[in-house]
Amino acid sequence: MKAVYHQGEQSLKGVKYGEIEIDELKDTDVKVKLKAAGLNHRDLFIPGRHDENDPALVLGSDGAGIVEEVGSEVSNVKVGDEVIINPSLGWKENDAAPPEGFEIVGFPFNGTFSEYIILPGDNVEPKPEHLNWEEAGVLALSAMTAYRALFTRAKVEKGMKVLIPGATGGAGTFLLQFAKAAGAEVFVTSRSEEKRQAALDLGADKAIDSETDWDEALDGEKVDVVIESVGAVTFNKSVDQLKRGGTLVAFGASAGDTVDFNLRKFFYGQYNLLGSTMASTEELEEMLEFIEQHNIKPVMHKSYPLDEFEAAFERLDKAGMMGKIVFTI
């Protein structure tokens, strides 16, 4: 099959497009003919983690397609079903943290940037009817992450005030749409005037320039929850916007892993700091019901064929997009 895969040099220079063998179908597996596959920042990092001496690895965690073959022990889907890929391997119930052995599709096992994928039958879910193939193909990983951070961890509900720094990437646009659908008042930040306007068009109550004084821009208004995925650059500004007793949920660190903050100020403020990552199959199924109930669709930025992977990766790396990038297959 044709695929975008990593082999050799531990960097994006080791990413290639070409022919690769399809994995063997086990009794508990399904074979899906992929129609679309979404890119995530994770796909930029995996080539630096995949050992140069290991066999070729197909990249990609998100995808959607049609079931082409099922193993003898698979009963939840049949040939011809339209499905999305559940990238959460080995995490079924909504627990406090993923279990030992939890992995994500695309590393260390083959991913979705290919014509076909073989994976456990438990790792496909019915494609939402209101989404087209490209929208379905970019959905799961970012939307699962956003759903768990907002509802399982932060317990966002109607009437709460939520701040989302950098709410213009894939997960950020889901956070914005989900929080608004739940009845929250949502504030976002972005350096781009164009993206701030796009966020307002999506339903944000306020969109402020990341480079300004946030407290002044929000007229001193404090929030119940901050969903922080930017990292060191915004972390302290995010804490400063919390109400006393407020909650900050962190699930990303695209602008730096290490943060220095005033511990005394933090505990006097009675703040809550929670980590979050990905989500369970149970939460994925809840999220799919939620987006169908509220008719939520991913914000799409641009599509590429698989053989234009270099342009797609460059676009993702520059973080110049509003919404999701997708491979059409």
Coordinates of C-alpha atoms in Angstrom, one line a residue, residues 7-280:
Q7 CA 12.5 5.1 8.6
G8 CA 16.1 5.9 9.3
E9 CA 17.3 9.3 10.4
Q10 CA 15.6 10.5 13.7
S11 CA 14.0 13.6 12.3
L12 CA 11.5 14.8 9.7
K13 CA 14.3 14.0 7.1
G14 CA 13.5 10.3 7.7
V15 CA 9.9 10.7 6.6
K16 CA 9.1 9.2 3.2
Y17 CA 6.2 8.5 0.9
G18 CA 6.1 5.1 -0.9
E19 CA 5.1 1.5 -0.9
I20 CA 5.0 -0.4 2.4
E21 CA 3.7 -3.8 3.5
I22 CA 0.2 -4.0 5.1
D23 CA 0.1 -5.5 8.6
E24 CA -1.2 -9.0 9.1
L25 CA -4.9 -9.2 10.1
K26 CA -5.4 -11.0 13.4
D27 CA -8.7 -12.6 14.6
T28 CA -9.5 -9.5 16.8
D29 CA -8.6 -7.0 14.1
V30 CA -10.3 -5.0 11.3
K31 CA -8.9 -3.7 8.1
V32 CA -10.0 -0.2 7.1
K33 CA -9.7 1.4 3.7
L34 CA -8.9 5.0 4.7
K35 CA -10.6 7.9 3.0
A36 CA -9.0 10.7 5.1
A37 CA -6.4 11.2 7.8
G38 CA -5.9 14.2 10.1
L39 CA -2.5 15.7 11.1
N40 CA -1.6 16.5 14.6
H41 CA 1.5 18.1 16.2
R42 CA 2.3 14.6 17.5
D43 CA 3.2 13.7 13.9
L44 CA 6.0 16.2 13.9
F45 CA 7.5 14.7 17.1
I46 CA 7.3 11.0 16.4
P47 CA 10.1 10.9 13.7
G48 CA 12.4 12.1 16.5
R49 CA 11.4 9.3 18.8
H50 CA 11.2 6.4 16.4
D51 CA 14.5 4.5 16.6
E52 CA 16.5 4.7 13.4
N53 CA 17.2 1.0 13.5
D54 CA 13.5 0.0 13.8
P55 CA 11.4 -1.1 10.9
A56 CA 9.4 1.5 8.9
L57 CA 6.6 3.1 10.9
V58 CA 3.4 4.6 9.2
L59 CA 2.7 7.9 10.9
G60 CA -0.7 9.4 11.8
S61 CA -3.2 9.0 14.6
D62 CA -6.5 10.2 13.1
G63 CA -8.5 8.7 10.2
A64 CA -11.8 7.6 8.8
G65 CA -12.7 5.0 6.2
I66 CA -14.7 1.9 5.3
V67 CA -14.3 -1.5 6.9
E68 CA -12.9 -3.8 4.2
E69 CA -12.2 -7.0 6.3
V70 CA -12.9 -8.2 9.8
G71 CA -11.3 -10.9 11.9
S72 CA -13.2 -13.9 13.1
E73 CA -13.6 -12.6 16.6
V74 CA -14.9 -9.1 15.7
S75 CA -18.6 -8.6 16.1
N76 CA -19.0 -4.8 16.6
V77 CA -18.5 -3.9 13.0
K78 CA -19.0 -5.5 9.6
V79 CA -17.6 -5.1 6.1
G80 CA -18.9 -1.9 4.5
D81 CA -19.3 0.1 7.7
E82 CA -18.2 3.7 7.7
V83 CA -16.0 4.3 10.7
I84 CA -13.6 6.7 12.4
I85 CA -10.3 5.5 14.0
N86 CA -10.2 5.5 17.8
P87 CA -6.5 6.4 18.4
S88 CA -6.6 5.4 22.1
L89 CA -5.2 1.9 22.3
G90 CA -5.8 0.0 25.6
W91 CA -7.8 2.7 27.4
K92 CA -11.5 1.7 27.5
E93 CA -13.1 3.1 30.7
N94 CA -13.1 6.7 31.8
D95 CA -10.5 6.3 34.7
A96 CA -8.4 8.8 36.5
A97 CA -5.5 8.0 34.2
P98 CA -4.7 5.7 31.3
P99 CA -3.8 2.1 32.3
E100 CA -0.4 0.6 31.9
G101 CA 0.3 -0.3 28.3
F102 CA -1.8 2.6 26.9
E103 CA -0.5 3.7 23.5
I104 CA -1.7 5.9 20.7
V105 CA -2.2 4.9 17.1
G106 CA 0.8 6.0 15.0
F107 CA 3.6 5.1 17.5
P108 CA 4.8 2.5 18.3
F109 CA 2.3 0.8 15.9
N110 CA 1.5 1.8 12.4
G111 CA -0.8 4.8 11.9
T112 CA -3.3 6.3 9.5
F113 CA -1.2 8.1 6.8
S114 CA -1.8 5.2 4.4
E115 CA -4.3 3.5 2.1
Y116 CA -5.2 0.9 4.7
I117 CA -4.8 0.4 8.5
I118 CA -5.1 -2.8 10.5
L119 CA -6.0 -2.3 14.2
P120 CA -8.2 -3.9 16.9
G121 CA -11.9 -4.1 16.2
D122 CA -12.5 -2.2 19.4
N123 CA -10.7 0.8 18.0
V124 CA -13.2 1.9 15.4
E125 CA -16.4 3.8 16.0
P126 CA -19.3 4.6 13.6
K127 CA -18.6 7.7 11.5
P128 CA -20.9 10.6 12.6
E129 CA -23.5 11.0 9.8
H130 CA -23.3 14.8 9.9
L131 CA -19.6 14.8 9.0
N132 CA -18.0 14.4 5.6
W133 CA -14.9 12.2 5.2
E134 CA -12.4 14.9 5.7
E135 CA -14.2 16.2 8.8
A136 CA -14.4 12.7 10.2
G137 CA -10.8 12.0 9.4
V138 CA -9.5 14.8 11.6
L139 CA -11.8 14.4 14.5
A140 CA -10.8 12.0 17.1
L141 CA -7.5 12.8 18.8
S142 CA -8.0 16.6 19.2
A143 CA -11.7 16.3 20.0
M144 CA -11.1 13.5 22.6
T145 CA -8.4 15.6 24.2
A146 CA -10.6 18.7 24.3
Y147 CA -13.6 16.8 25.7
R148 CA -11.7 15.1 28.6
A149 CA -9.9 18.4 29.5
L150 CA -13.2 20.4 29.6
F151 CA -15.7 17.9 31.0
T152 CA -13.9 15.1 32.8
R153 CA -11.1 17.1 34.3
A154 CA -12.4 20.7 34.6
K155 CA -16.1 19.8 34.9
V156 CA -17.1 22.8 32.8
E157 CA -20.8 23.5 32.9
K158 CA -23.4 26.2 31.9
G159 CA -22.6 29.7 33.2
M160 CA -18.9 29.1 33.9
K161 CA -16.2 31.4 32.4
V162 CA -13.5 29.6 30.4
L163 CA -10.3 31.0 29.1
I164 CA -8.5 29.2 26.2
P165 CA -5.1 30.6 25.3
G166 CA -4.2 30.0 21.6
A167 CA -7.7 28.6 20.8
T168 CA -7.1 28.5 17.0
G169 CA -5.4 25.2 16.4
G170 CA -7.1 21.8 16.2
A171 CA -7.8 21.1 19.8
G172 CA -8.4 24.8 20.5
T173 CA -11.2 25.1 18.1
F174 CA -12.9 22.0 19.6
L175 CA -12.4 23.5 23.1
L176 CA -14.1 26.7 22.0
Q177 CA -17.0 24.9 20.3
F178 CA -17.5 22.4 23.1
A179 CA -17.4 25.0 25.9
K180 CA -20.0 27.2 24.1
A181 CA -22.2 24.2 23.4
A182 CA -22.2 23.5 27.1
G183 CA -23.3 27.0 27.9
A184 CA -20.0 28.5 29.1
E185 CA -18.8 32.0 28.5
V186 CA -15.6 31.6 26.5
F187 CA -12.6 33.9 26.2
V188 CA -9.7 33.1 23.8
T189 CA -6.3 34.6 22.9
S190 CA -4.4 34.7 19.7
R191 CA -1.6 36.9 18.2
S192 CA -3.4 37.0 14.9
E193 CA -6.2 39.5 14.3
E194 CA -7.6 37.3 11.6
K195 CA -7.7 34.3 13.9
R196 CA -9.3 36.3 16.7
Q197 CA -12.1 37.3 14.3
A198 CA -12.5 33.7 13.3
A199 CA -12.8 32.7 16.9
L200 CA -15.5 35.3 17.4
D201 CA -17.3 33.9 14.4
L202 CA -17.1 30.5 16.0
G203 CA -18.9 31.8 19.1
A204 CA -16.1 33.2 21.4
D205 CA -17.4 35.9 23.7
K206 CA -14.1 37.7 23.7
A207 CA -10.9 37.3 21.7
I208 CA -7.9 39.1 22.9
D209 CA -4.4 39.7 21.6
S210 CA -1.9 37.3 23.2
E211 CA 0.7 40.0 23.4
T212 CA -1.4 42.5 25.4
D213 CA -2.1 42.7 29.1
W214 CA -4.7 40.0 29.5
D215 CA -6.1 41.4 32.7
E216 CA -6.6 44.8 31.1
A217 CA -8.0 43.3 27.9
L218 CA -10.6 41.3 30.0
D219 CA -11.5 44.4 32.1
G220 CA -10.2 42.6 35.2
E221 CA -12.7 39.8 34.7
K222 CA -11.5 36.5 36.2
V223 CA -12.4 33.0 35.0
D224 CA -13.4 29.7 36.6
V225 CA -11.3 27.6 34.2
V226 CA -8.3 27.9 32.0
I227 CA -7.5 25.2 29.5
E228 CA -3.8 25.6 28.9
S229 CA -2.0 23.9 25.9
V230 CA 0.6 26.5 25.0
G231 CA 3.0 26.0 27.9
A232 CA 5.7 28.1 29.5
V233 CA 5.0 31.3 27.4
T234 CA 1.4 31.7 28.7
F235 CA 1.2 29.6 31.9
N236 CA 1.7 32.4 34.4
K237 CA -0.6 34.8 32.5
S238 CA -3.2 32.0 32.6
V239 CA -2.9 31.5 36.4
D240 CA -3.3 35.3 36.8
Q241 CA -6.7 35.2 35.1
L242 CA -8.1 32.5 37.5
K243 CA -10.7 33.3 40.1
R244 CA -9.7 32.3 43.6
G245 CA -10.3 28.6 43.8
G246 CA -10.2 28.4 40.0
T247 CA -8.9 25.4 37.9
L248 CA -6.2 25.2 35.3
V249 CA -6.1 22.1 33.1
A250 CA -2.9 21.6 31.1
F251 CA -2.6 19.1 28.2
G252 CA 0.1 20.6 26.1
A253 CA 3.4 22.5 26.1
S254 CA 4.0 23.6 22.5
A255 CA 5.8 26.7 23.7
G256 CA 8.0 25.1 26.5
D257 CA 7.8 22.3 29.0
T258 CA 9.4 23.9 32.0
V259 CA 7.5 26.5 34.0
D260 CA 8.6 28.7 37.0
F261 CA 5.7 30.0 39.0
N262 CA 5.1 31.6 42.4
L263 CA 4.0 28.7 44.6
R264 CA 2.9 30.9 47.6
K265 CA 0.7 32.9 45.3
F266 CA -0.7 29.6 43.9
F267 CA -1.7 28.1 47.2
Y268 CA -3.0 31.4 48.6
G269 CA -5.2 31.6 45.6
Q270 CA -6.5 28.0 46.3
Y271 CA -6.0 27.2 42.7
N272 CA -6.3 23.7 41.2
L273 CA -3.7 22.4 38.7
L274 CA -4.8 19.4 36.7
G275 CA -3.0 17.4 34.0
S276 CA -4.9 15.8 31.1
T277 CA -4.0 13.8 28.0
M278 CA -6.0 12.1 25.3
A279 CA -9.1 10.2 26.5
S280 CA -10.7 6.8 26.9

